[in-house]
Structures are given as structure tokens and as C-alpha cells.
mmCIF file of C-alpha atoms and ligand atoms in Angstrom:
data_model
loop_
_atom_site.group_PDB
_atom_site.id
_atom_site.type_symbol
_atom_site.label_atom_id
_atom_site.label_comp_id
_atom_site.label_asym_id
_atom_site.label_seq_id
_atom_site.Cartn_x
_atom_site.Cartn_y
_atom_site.Cartn_z
ATOM 1 C CA UNK A 1 2.661 -5.526 46.157
ATOM 2 C CA UNK A 2 0.312 -3.005 44.184
ATOM 3 C CA UNK A 3 2.983 -1.747 43.110
ATOM 4 C CA UNK A 4 4.169 -4.062 40.482
ATOM 5 C CA UNK A 5 0.672 -4.288 38.689
ATOM 6 C CA UNK A 6 0.562 -0.207 38.499
ATOM 7 C CA UNK A 7 3.864 -0.069 36.894
ATOM 8 C CA UNK A 8 2.730 -2.259 33.966
ATOM 9 C CA UNK A 9 -0.355 -0.427 33.666
ATOM 10 C CA UNK A 10 1.657 2.622 33.291
ATOM 11 C CA UNK A 11 3.616 0.994 31.005
ATOM 12 C CA UNK A 12 0.782 -0.213 28.429
ATOM 13 C CA UNK A 13 -0.710 3.038 28.794
ATOM 14 C CA UNK A 14 2.776 4.163 27.575
ATOM 15 C CA UNK A 15 2.705 1.965 24.805
ATOM 16 C CA UNK A 16 -0.623 3.111 23.733
ATOM 17 C CA UNK A 17 0.375 6.695 23.601
ATOM 18 C CA UNK A 18 3.167 5.751 21.807
ATOM 19 C CA UNK A 19 0.752 3.854 19.263
ATOM 20 C CA UNK A 20 -1.282 7.204 18.657
ATOM 21 C CA UNK A 21 1.655 9.543 17.810
ATOM 22 C CA UNK A 22 1.700 10.922 14.362
ATOM 23 C CA UNK A 23 4.488 8.484 13.439
ATOM 24 C CA UNK A 24 2.818 5.399 14.273
ATOM 25 C CA UNK A 25 -0.291 6.247 12.364
ATOM 26 C CA UNK A 26 1.818 7.465 8.773
ATOM 27 C CA UNK A 27 2.385 3.621 8.000
ATOM 28 C CA UNK A 28 0.430 0.677 7.031
ATOM 29 C CA UNK A 29 0.547 -2.902 6.555
ATOM 30 C CA UNK A 30 -0.922 -4.148 3.288
ATOM 31 C CA UNK A 31 -1.160 -7.891 2.703
ATOM 32 C CA UNK A 32 -1.306 -9.175 -0.764
ATOM 33 C CA UNK A 33 -3.153 -12.119 -0.391
ATOM 34 C CA UNK A 34 -4.128 -15.141 -2.671
ATOM 35 C CA UNK A 35 -7.149 -14.671 -4.513
ATOM 36 C CA UNK A 36 -6.041 -11.465 -5.749
ATOM 37 C CA UNK A 37 -7.040 -9.683 -2.806
ATOM 38 C CA UNK A 38 -5.361 -6.650 -0.929
ATOM 39 C CA UNK A 39 -6.200 -6.358 2.986
ATOM 40 C CA UNK A 40 -6.971 -3.834 3.571
ATOM 41 C CA UNK A 41 -8.763 -2.799 0.713
ATOM 42 C CA UNK A 42 -9.388 1.038 1.732
ATOM 43 C CA UNK A 43 -6.653 3.103 3.149
ATOM 44 C CA UNK A 44 -7.358 6.719 4.850
ATOM 45 C CA UNK A 45 -3.962 8.670 5.078
ATOM 46 C CA UNK A 46 -3.961 11.165 8.144
ATOM 47 C CA UNK A 47 -3.561 14.526 6.726
ATOM 48 C CA UNK A 48 -1.178 15.480 9.929
ATOM 49 C CA UNK A 49 1.611 12.720 8.433
ATOM 50 C CA UNK A 50 4.202 14.463 6.249
ATOM 51 C CA UNK A 51 5.320 10.911 4.432
ATOM 52 C CA UNK A 52 2.814 7.835 4.498
ATOM 53 C CA UNK A 53 4.727 4.220 4.316
ATOM 54 C CA UNK A 54 2.778 1.207 2.872
ATOM 55 C CA UNK A 55 4.406 -2.231 3.734
ATOM 56 C CA UNK A 56 3.368 -4.766 1.625
ATOM 57 C CA UNK A 57 3.288 -8.383 2.524
ATOM 58 C CA UNK A 58 3.177 -11.263 -0.008
ATOM 59 C CA UNK A 59 0.880 -13.822 2.162
ATOM 60 C CA UNK A 60 1.133 -16.427 -0.932
ATOM 61 C CA UNK A 61 3.433 -18.832 -1.773
ATOM 62 C CA UNK A 62 3.968 -18.184 -5.370
ATOM 63 C CA UNK A 63 6.788 -16.917 -7.273
ATOM 64 C CA UNK A 64 6.760 -13.505 -8.414
ATOM 65 C CA UNK A 65 7.192 -14.965 -12.075
ATOM 66 C CA UNK A 66 3.899 -16.999 -11.374
ATOM 67 C CA UNK A 67 1.454 -14.800 -9.153
ATOM 68 C CA UNK A 68 3.553 -11.909 -8.230
ATOM 69 C CA UNK A 69 2.329 -8.739 -5.966
ATOM 70 C CA UNK A 70 3.194 -4.953 -5.970
ATOM 71 C CA UNK A 71 1.263 -1.997 -4.461
ATOM 72 C CA UNK A 72 0.904 0.860 -7.018
ATOM 73 C CA UNK A 73 -0.969 4.009 -6.787
ATOM 74 C CA UNK A 74 -2.446 6.529 -8.950
ATOM 75 C CA UNK A 75 -5.411 8.755 -9.343
ATOM 76 C CA UNK A 76 -8.814 6.613 -9.843
ATOM 77 C CA UNK A 77 -9.122 8.254 -13.370
ATOM 78 C CA UNK A 78 -5.855 7.230 -14.612
ATOM 79 C CA UNK A 79 -5.695 3.406 -13.187
ATOM 80 C CA UNK A 80 -6.783 1.680 -16.526
ATOM 81 C CA UNK A 81 -4.291 3.442 -18.769
ATOM 82 C CA UNK A 82 -1.371 2.876 -16.282
ATOM 83 C CA UNK A 83 -2.567 -0.788 -16.627
ATOM 84 C CA UNK A 84 -2.819 -1.080 -20.196
ATOM 85 C CA UNK A 85 0.476 0.742 -20.910
ATOM 86 C CA UNK A 86 1.936 -1.256 -17.881
ATOM 87 C CA UNK A 87 1.369 -4.905 -19.475
ATOM 88 C CA UNK A 88 2.705 -3.576 -22.789
ATOM 89 C CA UNK A 89 5.849 -2.819 -20.716
ATOM 90 C CA UNK A 90 6.140 -6.425 -20.030
ATOM 91 C CA UNK A 91 7.512 -8.288 -17.228
ATOM 92 C CA UNK A 92 11.135 -6.741 -17.307
ATOM 93 C CA UNK A 93 9.818 -3.565 -16.051
ATOM 94 C CA UNK A 94 7.117 -5.141 -13.539
ATOM 95 C CA UNK A 95 4.501 -4.435 -16.012
ATOM 96 C CA UNK A 96 4.840 -0.699 -15.427
ATOM 97 C CA UNK A 97 5.393 1.539 -18.291
ATOM 98 C CA UNK A 98 9.030 3.471 -17.321
ATOM 99 C CA UNK A 99 8.648 6.871 -16.189
ATOM 100 C CA UNK A 100 4.828 6.698 -16.020
ATOM 101 C CA UNK A 101 4.239 9.811 -14.232
ATOM 102 C CA UNK A 102 0.782 9.047 -13.348
ATOM 103 C CA UNK A 103 2.217 6.634 -10.891
ATOM 104 C CA UNK A 104 2.312 8.021 -7.566
ATOM 105 C CA UNK A 105 3.887 5.578 -5.449
ATOM 106 C CA UNK A 106 4.758 1.602 -6.257
ATOM 107 C CA UNK A 107 6.719 -0.949 -4.501
ATOM 108 C CA UNK A 108 8.601 -3.933 -6.163
ATOM 109 C CA UNK A 109 6.961 -7.065 -7.573
ATOM 110 C CA UNK A 110 7.089 -9.478 -4.734
ATOM 111 C CA UNK A 111 6.999 -13.330 -4.768
ATOM 112 C CA UNK A 112 5.310 -15.481 -1.483
ATOM 113 C CA UNK A 113 6.840 -14.884 1.696
ATOM 114 C CA UNK A 114 8.415 -11.542 0.536
ATOM 115 C CA UNK A 115 7.870 -7.707 1.854
ATOM 116 C CA UNK A 116 8.814 -4.188 0.610
ATOM 117 C CA UNK A 117 7.876 -0.987 1.672
ATOM 118 C CA UNK A 118 7.515 2.572 -0.002
ATOM 119 C CA UNK A 119 7.571 5.621 1.395
ATOM 120 C CA UNK A 120 5.645 8.957 -0.335
ATOM 121 C CA UNK A 121 5.134 12.690 0.894
ATOM 122 C CA UNK A 122 1.851 13.208 1.546
ATOM 123 C CA UNK A 123 1.712 16.666 -0.234
ATOM 124 C CA UNK A 124 1.398 14.244 -3.232
ATOM 125 C CA UNK A 125 -2.245 13.830 -2.425
ATOM 126 C CA UNK A 126 -5.055 16.170 -2.690
ATOM 127 C CA UNK A 127 -8.293 15.924 -0.238
ATOM 128 C CA UNK A 128 -11.263 15.068 -2.449
ATOM 129 C CA UNK A 129 -9.198 12.700 -5.056
ATOM 130 C CA UNK A 130 -9.938 9.565 -5.212
ATOM 131 C CA UNK A 131 -6.771 7.381 -5.725
ATOM 132 C CA UNK A 132 -6.664 3.676 -6.331
ATOM 133 C CA UNK A 133 -4.049 1.169 -5.807
ATOM 134 C CA UNK A 134 -3.441 -1.915 -7.725
ATOM 135 C CA UNK A 135 -1.272 -4.876 -8.371
ATOM 136 C CA UNK A 136 0.195 -4.767 -11.948
ATOM 137 C CA UNK A 137 0.317 -8.407 -12.300
ATOM 138 C CA UNK A 138 -1.511 -9.650 -15.747
ATOM 139 C CA UNK A 139 -3.784 -11.552 -14.442
ATOM 140 C CA UNK A 140 -4.384 -9.671 -11.082
ATOM 141 C CA UNK A 141 -4.505 -5.946 -12.594
ATOM 142 C CA UNK A 142 -8.126 -5.700 -13.225
ATOM 143 C CA UNK A 143 -9.520 -6.844 -9.992
ATOM 144 C CA UNK A 144 -6.951 -6.717 -7.482
ATOM 145 C CA UNK A 145 -7.294 -2.749 -6.392
ATOM 146 C CA UNK A 146 -8.290 -0.748 -3.273
ATOM 147 C CA UNK A 147 -8.786 2.706 -3.005
ATOM 148 C CA UNK A 148 -7.017 5.383 -0.965
ATOM 149 C CA UNK A 149 -7.725 8.829 0.058
ATOM 150 C CA UNK A 150 -6.462 11.835 1.995
ATOM 151 C CA UNK A 151 -8.446 12.188 5.089
ATOM 152 C CA UNK A 152 -10.409 15.239 4.765
HETATM 153 CU CU1 LIG B 201 -0.468 -9.465 -7.606
#
């Protein structure tokens, strides 16, 4: 009866191998947490990925009108100007200027308990360039940020 445990071990090893496959590394869950924080607040995108997917999970309880979270990616040097223009654009545009070409990827604005994903081509990223993601909700935009780089 050592047969079954061995099969179980093989299944576990195979599951581990599947998790390490390129497809599995090309996506990440990011939590938008109470206290205006992203978790994680730093992402390294594997250069072997063709596309990369961020799934944002709003772990709070407030509505999106009260304390919404989104995930918006720009080059780090663009972030403050994108933020200012976004706040001018107002709530009806989820605090992002329509057609802003500096925005590399974004999810919709979420309320508590909601989830949304965005997938973007990794060819949009350059090695050695610093990227910042942020939440464009006005009271969050300055502090609720994280950084992202392409794996060197
Ligand atoms: Cu937010």
C-alpha cells in the first residue's frame, strides 16, 4: 500500500511543475486594501511573458463612490501629471483623463468585494524603466502606489 502515497506525491510534483510554467507566472493578484495600500506594492514582470495579467481585488467594504480602488500603470515620471489630469477629469471618468496615452494599463474602479483584471502586452515595458501603479481615487492617488519593473 505504498502505491497510493507515491501517486499523491507525483500529483503534487506535477501540480508544482504546472504552477512554474510560463503561463502561471504571467499573472498576479493585487489586493487593494483598507488604509490605501496595495499588496504587493512591487511587481517584477518576467520577460518571458508575452502578456501579463493583474487581477485587482478590493478587500475593503466601502462603495466605489466612498473609497474606490483601481490599478493604473504609468511610467514613474508620468504618474503625477496623470494623477492631476485624472482628478480634473472627475468621477464620471474614474479620475483618469480620457484617451491619456501615458496610461499603459488600467482596471475599472471597484467597490468593496469586487474584482477586475487587466491584461497588457509585456512589449509595452522596457527593461531599466521604472513604472508606478496607483489608485486614481482622489484621496488615495498620492499614497496608494506601487512600483513595477520588467525583469532585467
Ligand atoms: Cu483606492
